[in-house]
Amino acid sequence: MFMKMKPITFFVSVFVVVTVLLPALLVLPYSSKSSFLLETKPKEIKRAAIPSLASTLAVPVYRTAEKKVEKVALEEYVKGVVASEMPADFKLEALKAQALTARTYIARLLDSAQGGNLPGGAAVTDSILHQVYKSDDELKKLWGDEYPEKMKKITKAVAETKGKILTYDGKPIFASFFSTSNGYTENSEDYWGTKYPYLKSVKSPWDQNTPKFVQKQEISLLDVERRLGVVIQKDGEVGTVTKKTAGNRIARMTIDGKSFKGKEIREKLGLRSADFTLTKKKQEVIAVTKGFGHGVGMSQYGANGMAKAGKNYKQIVKYYYKGVAISEYKPDPGRSTAKR
C-alpha cells in the first residue's frame, strides 16, 4: 500500500534523483572507451624550453651566391657557421667548442676590421675564404626531415656558449680550425709564416680511425709536371723530403732538383694535407695523405674524439689553443657594425 506524498515532497525527491543520475548518464557512453581519463589525474605537459639566441649585434655577411650583404644577428650567424662547418652528429661538447671558435673568429674580424675590402661593407663572406655560413632556409633544404633534430642540437651548443669567446692577453684569438690532423697539429709559423703564441703543435691521437685520416688521390703525371714545373721520369717514389715541421708534415721537398715548401706542393696539387707521399706509376702520380686541412689550431675530428673520451668543451679548446681564456665578448664600441 502506497503512502500519499505531499506535492512539495514529491518534487524535491524527483529533483534529487535527476541531479544524481543525469551526470552519470551523460558520461556513461564514453566511459567504456576512456575510463582511464576518469580515473587518472591528467598529467601536466611540460614543453622543453627553446634556448634564446637573441643578439643585439649584427654581422654583415657577404652572400657569395646572391652577391649581396645580409645582416645576421651574431648568435644566429654562429649557429649557421657551426651547422655548416661541423657535422651535426658530432658530440655536443665538440659542437660547443666549434661554437666558441666561430664566435671568436668573427669577433676578431669585427673588432679589428680585418674582413678586407668586401662589397657593401661586409665583415665576412659565407665561404671558405672565412667561415662557411648557411641560413636556416638553406639548412632546411640541405637536411630535409633531419633539420629539426640537427638544429635542436646545434642551437643547444650555441646557446650554452652564448656570448663567450677565446682570448689571449684580453683580445680575441685567431681561432683557426681544420678537419683532421695527421696525429699532430701544426705551429702557425710553420704553415703561414706568422707566429701566434697560442697556435702551437700538439699531439692529436683522436683523429686516427676517422674517415679522413688517410686518403689516396690519383693525379695525372702531366698535371703534376705542369703544375710543379718539373719532369718525373722514373716510376716509384717522387721527390726527397729535406725537412719536416714540428707537426710531422713536409716543410721542404726536392723534386727534379727543384726545392719546394710542403705547403706549396699541397696547394699546387690540391692535396688534402702537407703530410703526403707521391708515387709515380706509369702516367699517374698517386698521392697518399694523412689528415685533412692546414693543421693549425683545433682539429674537428680530434675535438669530437676528445668529447667521446669525456672531455668538455672548455678542456677541448684549451688543449688546442695554448694559454687562452674563455671570456665574455664585449664588442669594441669604436668598431660598431652600424658604421660599416
Short mmCIF file of C-alpha atoms in Angstrom, two decimals:
data_model
loop_
_atom_site.label_atom_id
_atom_site.label_comp_id
_atom_site.label_asym_id
_atom_site.label_seq_id
_atom_site.Cartn_x
_atom_site.Cartn_y
_atom_site.Cartn_z
CA MET A 1 0.00 0.00 0.00
CA PHE A 2 1.50 3.30 -1.04
CA MET A 3 1.57 6.26 1.22
CA LYS A 4 0.38 9.55 -0.16
CA MET A 5 3.12 12.13 -0.64
CA LYS A 6 2.68 15.81 -0.43
CA PRO A 7 3.29 17.68 -3.73
CA ILE A 8 6.30 19.60 -2.39
CA THR A 9 7.96 16.44 -1.08
CA PHE A 10 7.39 14.71 -4.45
CA PHE A 11 9.07 17.46 -6.46
CA VAL A 12 12.05 17.58 -4.09
CA SER A 13 12.54 13.84 -4.46
CA VAL A 14 12.41 13.97 -8.27
CA PHE A 15 14.95 16.83 -8.32
CA VAL A 16 17.40 14.83 -6.18
CA VAL A 17 17.11 11.74 -8.42
CA VAL A 18 17.70 13.78 -11.62
CA THR A 19 20.68 15.70 -10.28
CA VAL A 20 22.35 12.47 -9.10
CA LEU A 21 21.69 10.28 -12.15
CA LEU A 22 21.97 12.77 -15.03
CA PRO A 23 25.79 13.29 -14.90
CA ALA A 24 26.30 9.53 -14.81
CA LEU A 25 24.02 9.03 -17.82
CA LEU A 26 25.92 11.69 -19.77
CA VAL A 27 29.36 10.16 -19.02
CA LEU A 28 28.30 6.54 -19.49
CA PRO A 29 28.55 6.39 -23.32
CA TYR A 30 32.27 7.37 -23.18
CA SER A 31 33.34 5.58 -20.03
CA SER A 32 33.92 2.18 -21.62
CA LYS A 33 36.48 3.57 -24.06
CA SER A 34 38.03 6.28 -21.90
CA SER A 35 37.74 5.01 -18.36
CA PHE A 36 41.40 5.87 -17.67
CA LEU A 37 40.55 9.52 -18.28
CA LEU A 38 38.04 9.37 -15.48
CA GLU A 39 40.25 7.51 -13.06
CA THR A 40 43.63 9.14 -13.67
CA LYS A 41 44.63 12.69 -12.94
CA PRO A 42 45.69 14.38 -16.19
CA LYS A 43 49.47 14.71 -16.44
CA GLU A 44 50.91 18.15 -16.79
CA ILE A 45 52.55 18.56 -20.21
CA LYS A 46 55.98 20.13 -19.96
CA ARG A 47 57.35 21.79 -23.05
CA ALA A 48 61.11 21.95 -23.47
CA ALA A 49 62.37 25.49 -23.33
CA ILE A 50 63.82 26.71 -26.63
CA PRO A 51 67.18 28.39 -25.99
CA SER A 52 67.23 32.05 -26.91
CA LEU A 53 69.83 33.20 -29.40
CA ALA A 54 68.71 36.82 -29.34
CA SER A 55 71.55 39.25 -30.00
CA THR A 56 71.74 42.99 -30.47
CA LEU A 57 74.89 42.79 -32.61
CA ALA A 58 74.51 42.16 -36.33
CA VAL A 59 77.15 40.61 -38.57
CA PRO A 60 77.26 41.94 -42.16
CA VAL A 61 77.80 38.78 -44.23
CA TYR A 62 78.54 38.84 -47.93
CA ARG A 63 76.41 36.11 -49.53
CA THR A 64 78.50 34.95 -52.43
CA ALA A 65 75.70 33.24 -54.39
CA GLU A 66 73.30 36.19 -54.19
CA LYS A 67 76.10 38.78 -54.38
CA LYS A 68 74.61 40.87 -51.61
CA VAL A 69 75.25 41.75 -47.97
CA GLU A 70 72.94 40.28 -45.36
CA LYS A 71 72.95 41.41 -41.72
CA VAL A 72 72.64 38.42 -39.42
CA ALA A 73 72.28 38.52 -35.62
CA LEU A 74 75.55 37.37 -34.06
CA GLU A 75 74.30 34.17 -32.41
CA GLU A 76 72.24 33.23 -35.47
CA TYR A 77 75.40 33.69 -37.51
CA VAL A 78 77.35 31.42 -35.15
CA LYS A 79 74.59 28.82 -35.42
CA GLY A 80 74.78 28.92 -39.22
CA VAL A 81 78.56 28.52 -39.14
CA VAL A 82 78.56 25.59 -36.70
CA ALA A 83 75.88 23.87 -38.79
CA SER A 84 77.97 24.37 -41.94
CA GLU A 85 81.45 23.67 -40.60
CA MET A 86 80.98 20.65 -38.29
CA PRO A 87 78.84 17.51 -38.71
CA ALA A 88 75.71 17.78 -36.55
CA ASP A 89 76.13 14.18 -35.38
CA PHE A 90 79.34 15.11 -33.55
CA LYS A 91 79.22 15.14 -29.76
CA LEU A 92 77.60 18.15 -28.11
CA GLU A 93 80.85 19.20 -26.39
CA ALA A 94 82.65 19.24 -29.75
CA LEU A 95 79.87 21.39 -31.21
CA LYS A 96 80.23 23.77 -28.27
CA ALA A 97 83.96 24.03 -28.96
CA GLN A 98 83.14 24.81 -32.60
CA ALA A 99 80.65 27.48 -31.49
CA LEU A 100 83.40 29.14 -29.47
CA THR A 101 85.81 29.16 -32.40
CA ALA A 102 83.16 30.51 -34.79
CA ARG A 103 82.15 33.32 -32.44
CA THR A 104 85.79 34.16 -31.70
CA TYR A 105 86.68 34.23 -35.39
CA ILE A 106 84.00 36.76 -36.25
CA ALA A 107 84.58 38.79 -33.07
CA ARG A 108 88.19 39.27 -34.10
CA LEU A 109 87.15 40.45 -37.56
CA LEU A 110 84.51 42.81 -36.21
CA ASP A 111 86.80 44.35 -33.60
CA SER A 112 89.83 44.80 -35.82
CA ALA A 113 88.14 45.44 -39.18
CA GLN A 114 90.12 42.60 -40.76
CA GLY A 115 87.39 41.49 -43.13
CA GLY A 116 89.19 43.19 -46.01
CA ASN A 117 87.72 45.24 -48.80
CA LEU A 118 84.49 43.28 -49.14
CA PRO A 119 81.45 44.62 -51.04
CA GLY A 120 78.87 46.65 -49.16
CA GLY A 121 80.97 46.96 -46.03
CA ALA A 122 80.68 43.25 -45.22
CA ALA A 123 82.86 41.94 -42.40
CA VAL A 124 82.99 38.37 -43.66
CA THR A 125 81.94 36.13 -46.56
CA ASP A 126 79.88 32.95 -46.26
CA SER A 127 82.59 30.88 -47.96
CA ILE A 128 85.79 29.03 -47.09
CA LEU A 129 87.59 32.34 -47.58
CA HIS A 130 86.46 32.99 -44.00
CA GLN A 131 83.91 30.65 -42.39
CA VAL A 132 81.18 28.79 -44.25
CA TYR A 133 77.76 30.11 -43.25
CA LYS A 134 74.31 28.85 -44.27
CA SER A 135 70.94 30.33 -43.36
CA ASP A 136 68.06 28.40 -41.79
CA ASP A 137 66.29 28.16 -45.14
CA GLU A 138 69.40 26.74 -46.80
CA LEU A 139 69.89 24.22 -44.00
CA LYS A 140 66.25 23.10 -44.20
CA LYS A 141 66.74 22.33 -47.89
CA LEU A 142 70.05 20.61 -47.20
CA TRP A 143 68.89 18.46 -44.27
CA GLY A 144 65.25 17.88 -45.12
CA ASP A 145 63.44 15.81 -42.46
CA GLU A 146 66.58 15.74 -40.30
CA TYR A 147 66.54 19.53 -39.88
CA PRO A 148 64.54 19.74 -36.58
CA GLU A 149 66.70 17.23 -34.72
CA LYS A 150 70.03 18.51 -36.03
CA MET A 151 69.17 22.16 -35.48
CA LYS A 152 67.95 21.50 -31.95
CA LYS A 153 71.35 20.06 -31.05
CA ILE A 154 73.33 22.85 -32.72
CA THR A 155 71.13 25.54 -31.15
CA LYS A 156 71.81 23.99 -27.74
CA ALA A 157 75.56 24.10 -28.37
CA VAL A 158 75.42 27.76 -29.41
CA ALA A 159 73.07 28.76 -26.58
CA GLU A 160 75.22 27.10 -23.90
CA THR A 161 78.27 29.08 -25.03
CA LYS A 162 76.35 32.26 -25.87
CA GLY A 163 78.45 35.43 -25.73
CA LYS A 164 81.68 33.55 -24.98
CA ILE A 165 84.91 33.86 -27.00
CA LEU A 166 88.53 32.73 -26.73
CA THR A 167 91.02 35.42 -25.76
CA TYR A 168 94.77 35.76 -25.32
CA ASP A 169 96.02 38.80 -23.42
CA GLY A 170 92.42 40.01 -23.38
CA LYS A 171 91.96 40.00 -27.16
CA PRO A 172 90.07 37.58 -29.44
CA ILE A 173 92.42 34.98 -30.87
CA PHE A 174 92.81 33.87 -34.47
CA ALA A 175 90.68 30.76 -33.88
CA SER A 176 91.76 28.68 -36.85
CA PHE A 177 90.46 25.13 -37.16
CA PHE A 178 90.57 22.31 -39.68
CA SER A 179 89.05 18.90 -40.31
CA THR A 180 91.52 16.15 -39.35
CA SER A 181 95.09 16.03 -38.09
CA ASN A 182 97.83 13.59 -39.02
CA GLY A 183 98.30 12.87 -35.32
CA TYR A 184 99.65 16.36 -34.58
CA THR A 185 98.58 19.94 -35.08
CA GLU A 186 100.96 22.45 -36.64
CA ASN A 187 102.81 25.53 -35.41
CA SER A 188 101.22 28.54 -37.13
CA GLU A 189 104.62 29.83 -38.27
CA ASP A 190 105.40 26.53 -39.98
CA TYR A 191 102.39 26.88 -42.26
CA TRP A 192 101.63 30.59 -42.55
CA GLY A 193 104.94 32.11 -41.51
CA THR A 194 103.20 34.10 -38.76
CA LYS A 195 103.78 33.09 -35.15
CA TYR A 196 100.82 33.07 -32.77
CA PRO A 197 101.75 32.03 -29.21
CA TYR A 198 98.54 30.03 -28.77
CA LEU A 199 98.77 28.12 -32.09
CA LYS A 200 101.35 25.53 -31.12
CA SER A 201 101.84 21.97 -32.29
CA VAL A 202 100.20 19.39 -30.00
CA LYS A 203 99.56 15.67 -30.27
CA SER A 204 96.11 14.77 -31.58
CA PRO A 205 95.77 10.97 -31.44
CA TRP A 206 91.94 11.06 -31.51
CA ASP A 207 91.94 11.62 -35.30
CA GLN A 208 93.13 8.11 -36.10
CA ASN A 209 90.49 5.66 -37.31
CA THR A 210 88.34 8.53 -38.60
CA PRO A 211 87.07 8.74 -42.20
CA LYS A 212 89.51 11.45 -43.33
CA PHE A 213 92.71 10.32 -41.58
CA VAL A 214 94.24 8.62 -44.66
CA GLN A 215 93.23 9.46 -48.23
CA LYS A 216 94.51 8.48 -51.66
CA GLN A 217 94.36 10.75 -54.70
CA GLU A 218 95.33 9.94 -58.28
CA ILE A 219 96.67 12.78 -60.41
CA SER A 220 97.81 12.57 -63.99
CA LEU A 221 101.56 12.75 -64.47
CA LEU A 222 101.21 15.56 -66.99
CA ASP A 223 99.24 17.66 -64.47
CA VAL A 224 101.85 17.15 -61.75
CA GLU A 225 104.71 18.08 -64.09
CA ARG A 226 102.86 21.13 -65.41
CA ARG A 227 101.78 22.42 -62.01
CA LEU A 228 105.21 21.98 -60.41
CA GLY A 229 107.34 22.76 -63.45
CA VAL A 230 109.30 19.51 -63.20
CA VAL A 231 109.95 16.33 -65.20
CA ILE A 232 109.41 12.99 -63.46
CA GLN A 233 110.91 10.11 -65.41
CA LYS A 234 111.17 7.03 -63.21
CA ASP A 235 108.36 5.07 -61.62
CA GLY A 236 108.42 4.86 -57.83
CA GLU A 237 108.60 7.40 -55.03
CA VAL A 238 108.70 11.01 -56.20
CA GLY A 239 110.98 13.58 -54.57
CA THR A 240 113.07 13.70 -51.41
CA VAL A 241 111.92 15.21 -48.13
CA THR A 242 114.64 17.50 -46.82
CA LYS A 243 112.88 19.00 -43.79
CA LYS A 244 109.85 18.22 -41.59
CA THR A 245 107.75 20.50 -39.41
CA ALA A 246 107.01 20.13 -35.71
CA GLY A 247 103.65 18.68 -36.74
CA ASN A 248 105.35 15.93 -38.80
CA ARG A 249 104.34 17.47 -42.12
CA ILE A 250 106.64 18.24 -45.02
CA ALA A 251 108.46 21.55 -44.60
CA ARG A 252 110.66 21.23 -47.69
CA MET A 253 110.94 18.72 -50.50
CA THR A 254 113.12 18.41 -53.61
CA ILE A 255 111.67 17.16 -56.90
CA ASP A 256 113.75 17.03 -60.10
CA GLY A 257 116.40 19.19 -58.42
CA LYS A 258 113.85 21.88 -57.53
CA SER A 259 113.10 22.76 -53.89
CA PHE A 260 109.52 23.30 -52.71
CA LYS A 261 107.73 24.04 -49.47
CA GLY A 262 105.39 21.24 -48.46
CA LYS A 263 102.54 23.77 -48.34
CA GLU A 264 103.37 24.86 -51.89
CA ILE A 265 103.13 21.32 -53.27
CA ARG A 266 99.94 20.71 -51.32
CA GLU A 267 98.27 23.80 -52.76
CA LYS A 268 99.50 23.34 -56.34
CA LEU A 269 98.42 19.71 -56.49
CA GLY A 270 95.24 20.16 -54.46
CA LEU A 271 96.30 17.69 -51.78
CA ARG A 272 94.31 17.26 -48.57
CA SER A 273 97.33 17.69 -46.29
CA ALA A 274 101.01 18.64 -46.25
CA ASP A 275 101.78 15.20 -44.81
CA PHE A 276 101.98 13.24 -48.06
CA THR A 277 103.87 10.77 -50.21
CA LEU A 278 103.97 10.89 -54.01
CA THR A 279 104.47 7.77 -56.13
CA LYS A 280 104.73 7.66 -59.94
CA LYS A 281 103.03 4.71 -61.60
CA LYS A 282 103.22 4.92 -65.40
CA GLN A 283 101.21 8.01 -66.38
CA GLU A 284 99.80 8.74 -62.93
CA VAL A 285 101.06 10.05 -59.62
CA ILE A 286 99.43 8.56 -56.54
CA ALA A 287 99.33 10.90 -53.54
CA VAL A 288 98.65 9.40 -50.12
CA THR A 289 97.90 11.99 -47.45
CA LYS A 290 97.45 11.87 -43.70
CA GLY A 291 94.99 14.33 -42.21
CA PHE A 292 92.80 16.89 -43.94
CA GLY A 293 93.41 20.63 -43.80
CA HIS A 294 96.20 23.04 -42.91
CA GLY A 295 96.66 21.51 -39.46
CA VAL A 296 96.76 24.74 -37.46
CA GLY A 297 94.52 25.19 -34.40
CA MET A 298 91.66 22.90 -33.46
CA SER A 299 91.17 19.59 -35.22
CA GLN A 300 87.43 18.99 -35.59
CA TYR A 301 87.68 15.21 -35.58
CA GLY A 302 90.17 15.49 -32.73
CA ALA A 303 87.67 17.62 -30.78
CA ASN A 304 84.98 15.02 -31.36
CA GLY A 305 87.37 12.29 -30.21
CA MET A 306 88.11 14.22 -27.03
CA ALA A 307 84.38 14.67 -26.42
CA LYS A 308 83.85 10.92 -26.86
CA ALA A 309 86.58 10.40 -24.27
CA GLY A 310 84.62 12.52 -21.78
CA LYS A 311 86.30 15.91 -22.19
CA ASN A 312 84.15 19.04 -22.08
CA TYR A 313 84.33 21.95 -24.49
CA LYS A 314 86.49 24.04 -22.16
CA GLN A 315 89.09 21.27 -21.95
CA ILE A 316 88.97 20.82 -25.73
CA VAL A 317 89.61 24.44 -26.68
CA LYS A 318 92.28 24.92 -24.01
CA TYR A 319 94.09 21.85 -25.30
CA TYR A 320 94.22 23.01 -28.92
CA TYR A 321 94.72 26.73 -28.16
CA LYS A 322 97.50 27.14 -25.62
CA GLY A 323 97.22 29.72 -22.84
CA VAL A 324 93.81 31.06 -23.86
CA ALA A 325 90.95 32.19 -21.63
CA ILE A 326 87.21 31.88 -22.20
CA SER A 327 85.84 35.41 -21.87
CA GLU A 328 82.61 37.34 -22.31
CA TYR A 329 82.55 39.07 -25.68
CA LYS A 330 82.33 42.84 -25.35
CA PRO A 331 82.25 44.42 -28.81
CA ASP A 332 84.57 47.36 -29.35
CA PRO A 333 82.21 50.39 -29.44
CA GLY A 334 84.57 52.09 -31.87
CA ARG A 335 84.07 49.25 -34.36
CA SER A 336 80.29 49.13 -34.42
CA THR A 337 78.87 47.31 -37.44
CA ALA A 338 76.44 50.21 -37.84
CA LYS A 339 79.40 52.29 -39.07
CA ARG A 340 80.31 49.85 -41.79
#
